[in-house]
Amino acid sequence: MSSQQSQASELPPPVTYTIGGVTVEFPTKAYPSQIAMMNKVIQGLKQKQNCLLESPTGSGKSLALLCASLAWQRHEAARIAKHNAAIDERLLQQELEQEKNEKKPTTIQESEIRKSGVNMTDRLEKGKDVWVKGNGGGATAQFVVDLTDDDDDFQPPKRVKQSSTPTKNSEETEPALMSFEQPNAMIIELDKPNPSVEDPCCPLADKRLVVPKIYFGTRTHKQIAQITRELRKTIYKQARIAILASRDHTCVNPMVERLPNKNEACKELLDNVHVEGGGCGWQLQAKKFGNYANLPSYGVAPGYDLEAFVTAGRRAKACPFYATRNLISSADIIFCPYNYLVETTIRKSMSIELSGQVVIFDEAHNMEDCAREAASIKLNQDEIQLAMQDCEKVGVAGTETYAHAELANFLSAISTWMDSESRNLAELDFSTEGKHWNGTEFTAFMMNLGVMEKINMYKEHFHLISEQRATEMDLQRDRGKTSRFGPLKPMITSATTYILEAIFQIFEQFNRENGKYRDDFRVAILRSSVRKRGSRFGSSTSKLMMSLNIWCLNPAVPFGDLKSLVHCIILTSGTLSPIQSFQSELGTPFPIKLEASHVIDRTQIWASVIAAGPTNKNLNGSYQNASTSVYHDELGELIARICRLIPHGVLCFFPSYRLLETVTERWRDTNSWNEIGKIKDIYVEPRTGNADFQETISSFYASIQDTNSGPRGFITGAIFLAVCRGKVSEGLDFADNNARAVICIGIPFPNYRDPQVILKREYNDRNRNRGLLPGGEWYEIQAFRALNQALGRCIRHRFDWGAIFLVDERFQKSPKYVESLSKWVRSSVQPYHSWLKTENQLVEFRDHMLATLPQQAVGQFRTEFTDTGVDSNPGAFFVLLGLLILVCLAFPWM
């Protein structure tokens, strides 16, 4: 039995809360901050108001979010079921009355309902946990009614088809919100035309309602795995979930999954279905695999995570990527990285329809950056020229010759303009030169080239070609690899399609609402020196690469599209402060706000500003000072001292990769690296791909595990040297011994020479009348959000404890910097003016926490046992408690 299947076993009785008339089943007694969070979530959902909710990392906000939103969804489903049942009851009565007057024979539907003696409204009111899918104006009304107390998970629903002329795809229709807790449900379909939602004669009460889906976005797939783990602790694990991910995370075709660019390789394979060796047999199995009724037979448990789903797809030889797209239509809650929800092109490609749905962004402190990036784009000139050549080739082959020729001319005009403007570029840094224009200036260039007057014609050509391309691909899949149906039409590649879509998106943004948002963008041409790996091992070559960059400086532009679609938006994180900047930057009102307190006691956190190191050298991480050897050596001595005093895991965050690499290189040349290595295993966050990072983080966790029961010789744990805004600082779990201390070196201000940073600061200064923060304040906020996120790695649950070191004298000189820290940190920060006093206070804190560890662990272990059902065996609990006490006696320093 897998770990997920064991977690899917019977859960202990939940604690019931009634919040705003909604019954919430919580797995344990909720902390006050969780109750406050659930209250605000339900209030926002009921009133269709946006929420901005800050709750410290480790306070259980994700669990509160899940329980509150899914409880509201269940409550809403029951309300809508009653509403829709009343409508269908009334429509049925009207038809019966009409047939009686016209003396028409009784229909099959009426006969069946009369035989059963069921009044639909009564049945829906009595049903346990009724879940209904409204079709929003379709021709078939559905009722889903629980008929049994049997709660076998994943059993396919039993259907009673009542329609004599089933609607299209009626056999594949599945009721959304059909909980796994109600597998044996009767679906009675009444073949009735619904009143048009656009019909002015139709009163509001006669409109069928649809239960909103919940789209739950977070930053990374690692965070999604943590969220689904929390979901499995609740009774809401039975909700139908779907996890959206790219082909990089879901491809299981052996021909593709080992290639560096799985996305393009998959598209190319599907494009070449008519070629020998083309097509994907795994995709053909996706429809069967992507069906909730079939998931149990593949070993997929309720509340599954992406890894389990992909593993099951590999066993079934079915594509998890396309299977997930089949699941979306029937899902209750969909998890995905939040750029899937913000970026229009991704929503379109993934068939994500957000109209009327609930959108939750967890870990949303990066939302401003994410929204700007969603409306920004970078296109290399080489890519534009390849797309131009592709259009020319397809046109010459005889497929829509004129349309392809015009699109080739369009791409050629843009590439030629890039060449003409690439003269006299300004130097930006040692490897990049460029210049930029605002949107109005770029539009003027395009008008002079004659592009603007033809842009609608170009779009029509592209639309025609895209439709024909989709039709041809469908035909090729139907025909297979045979050629007896005649020659196959040539088509532009998926890469060319992407380039054209991206360029048209730029023009659409610039022209929308008569150019209202045109100057919220900057257009830049950059020429950079890019190093490419050579053919011989270890060799590399440099190449000048020119790119067209469209930078959005106003996140309200893409976010405004989102807010106008959805039921409501809920933004949450542990580091949202200052909250007002989110409202102004995103151009969205958030009537409901919360700044929750932490769940820990103040004695569990020790925080100090370190203005000078052990040898009394000042520690100031400003640009001029951070490059000196004196600064690097004092940091090395400080970190070695901390590692001697703090057992187990230590996280050390630098403001940039450049400083991390410079300092570690200096430590290796001196004795600092060896001194730290005598006490801790040293790990450094890699800049390379995900595989290298996974290997490094796994080794770090293994080192901590290896020293949990006591030192390994002189080694007392491990230290991870990482970077603010890197993978370690975002969303990874370093609970308990994995992080007994967090050291933050300097303040992670964005690179002040970055062209986008410079332009954003200027943009904010010019648009302060819109309520935007001044450019300087915006710049500082970016630093402290990143810093607060890194500090949050220290405390991960109610019984956790740790020390925080803010290594920079600027915290001591500027009180506003301490005020910019998260609420739970700034109340604990103490300035110590000598290292000896700092060391004494730290030792006292450490010894106090280690002495109280067994009592804290008892509560923690009991919670964990309860979550997994182990508490039913009290003997096991006391055996483990006894072992814990023996360990503490054997290793008194713990």
CSV table of N, CA, C and O in Angstrom, one decimal, residues 620-628 631-632 655-656 658-659 747 749-753 779 808 810:
chain,number,residue,atom,x,y,z
A,620,ASN,N,28.5,45.5,6.8
A,620,ASN,CA,27.6,46.3,6.0
A,620,ASN,C,27.6,45.7,4.6
A,620,ASN,O,28.7,45.7,3.9
A,621,GLY,N,26.5,45.2,4.2
A,621,GLY,CA,26.4,44.5,2.9
A,621,GLY,C,26.2,45.4,1.7
A,621,GLY,O,25.7,44.9,0.7
A,622,SER,N,26.4,46.7,1.8
A,622,SER,CA,26.2,47.6,0.7
A,622,SER,C,27.2,47.2,-0.4
A,622,SER,O,28.2,46.6,-0.2
A,623,TYR,N,26.9,47.7,-1.6
A,623,TYR,CA,27.6,47.2,-2.8
A,623,TYR,C,29.1,47.5,-2.7
A,623,TYR,O,29.9,46.6,-3.0
A,624,GLN,N,29.5,48.7,-2.2
A,624,GLN,CA,30.9,49.0,-2.1
A,624,GLN,C,31.6,48.1,-1.0
A,624,GLN,O,32.7,47.7,-1.3
A,625,ASN,N,31.0,47.9,0.1
A,625,ASN,CA,31.7,47.2,1.2
A,625,ASN,C,31.7,45.6,1.0
A,625,ASN,O,32.6,44.9,1.4
A,626,ALA,N,30.6,45.1,0.3
A,626,ALA,CA,30.5,43.7,0.2
A,626,ALA,C,31.5,43.0,-0.7
A,626,ALA,O,31.6,41.8,-0.7
A,627,SER,N,32.3,43.8,-1.5
A,627,SER,CA,33.3,43.3,-2.4
A,627,SER,C,34.7,43.2,-1.7
A,627,SER,O,35.6,42.7,-2.3
A,628,THR,N,34.8,43.6,-0.4
A,628,THR,CA,36.1,43.6,0.2
A,628,THR,C,36.4,42.3,0.9
A,628,THR,O,35.5,41.6,1.4
A,631,TYR,N,35.4,42.0,4.6
A,631,TYR,CA,34.0,41.7,4.8
A,631,TYR,C,33.8,40.2,4.7
A,631,TYR,O,33.1,39.5,5.5
A,632,HIS,N,34.4,39.6,3.7
A,632,HIS,CA,34.2,38.1,3.4
A,632,HIS,C,34.8,37.3,4.6
A,632,HIS,O,34.2,36.3,5.0
A,655,PRO,N,22.3,37.7,-0.7
A,655,PRO,CA,21.4,38.5,-1.5
A,655,PRO,C,21.5,38.2,-3.0
A,655,PRO,O,20.6,38.6,-3.8
A,656,SER,N,22.6,37.6,-3.5
A,656,SER,CA,22.7,37.3,-4.9
A,656,SER,C,23.7,36.1,-5.1
A,656,SER,O,24.5,35.8,-4.2
A,658,ARG,N,26.0,36.2,-7.3
A,658,ARG,CA,27.4,36.7,-7.4
A,658,ARG,C,28.1,36.8,-6.1
A,658,ARG,O,29.3,36.5,-6.0
A,659,LEU,N,27.5,37.4,-5.1
A,659,LEU,CA,28.1,37.5,-3.8
A,659,LEU,C,28.4,36.1,-3.2
A,659,LEU,O,29.4,35.9,-2.6
A,747,ILE,N,21.0,42.7,2.6
A,747,ILE,CA,19.6,43.0,2.3
A,747,ILE,C,19.5,42.7,0.8
A,747,ILE,O,20.2,43.4,0.0
A,749,PHE,N,18.4,43.6,-2.1
A,749,PHE,CA,17.8,44.6,-3.0
A,749,PHE,C,18.0,44.1,-4.5
A,749,PHE,O,19.0,43.4,-4.8
A,750,PRO,N,17.0,44.3,-5.3
A,750,PRO,CA,17.2,44.0,-6.8
A,750,PRO,C,18.4,44.7,-7.3
A,750,PRO,O,18.8,45.7,-6.8
A,751,ASN,N,18.9,44.1,-8.4
A,751,ASN,CA,20.1,44.7,-9.1
A,751,ASN,C,19.7,46.1,-9.6
A,751,ASN,O,18.9,46.2,-10.5
A,752,TYR,N,20.3,47.1,-9.0
A,752,TYR,CA,19.9,48.5,-9.4
A,752,TYR,C,20.3,48.9,-10.8
A,752,TYR,O,19.8,49.8,-11.4
A,753,ARG,N,21.2,48.1,-11.4
A,753,ARG,CA,21.6,48.4,-12.8
A,753,ARG,C,20.7,47.6,-13.8
A,753,ARG,O,20.9,47.8,-15.0
A,779,TYR,N,11.2,49.8,-4.6
A,779,TYR,CA,12.5,49.1,-4.7
A,779,TYR,C,12.8,48.4,-3.3
A,779,TYR,O,13.3,47.2,-3.3
A,808,ASP,N,23.7,42.6,9.1
A,808,ASP,CA,23.9,43.9,8.4
A,808,ASP,C,23.7,45.0,9.4
A,808,ASP,O,22.7,45.1,10.1
A,810,ARG,N,23.0,48.0,8.8
A,810,ARG,CA,21.9,48.9,8.4
A,810,ARG,C,20.6,48.7,9.2
A,810,ARG,O,19.8,49.6,9.3
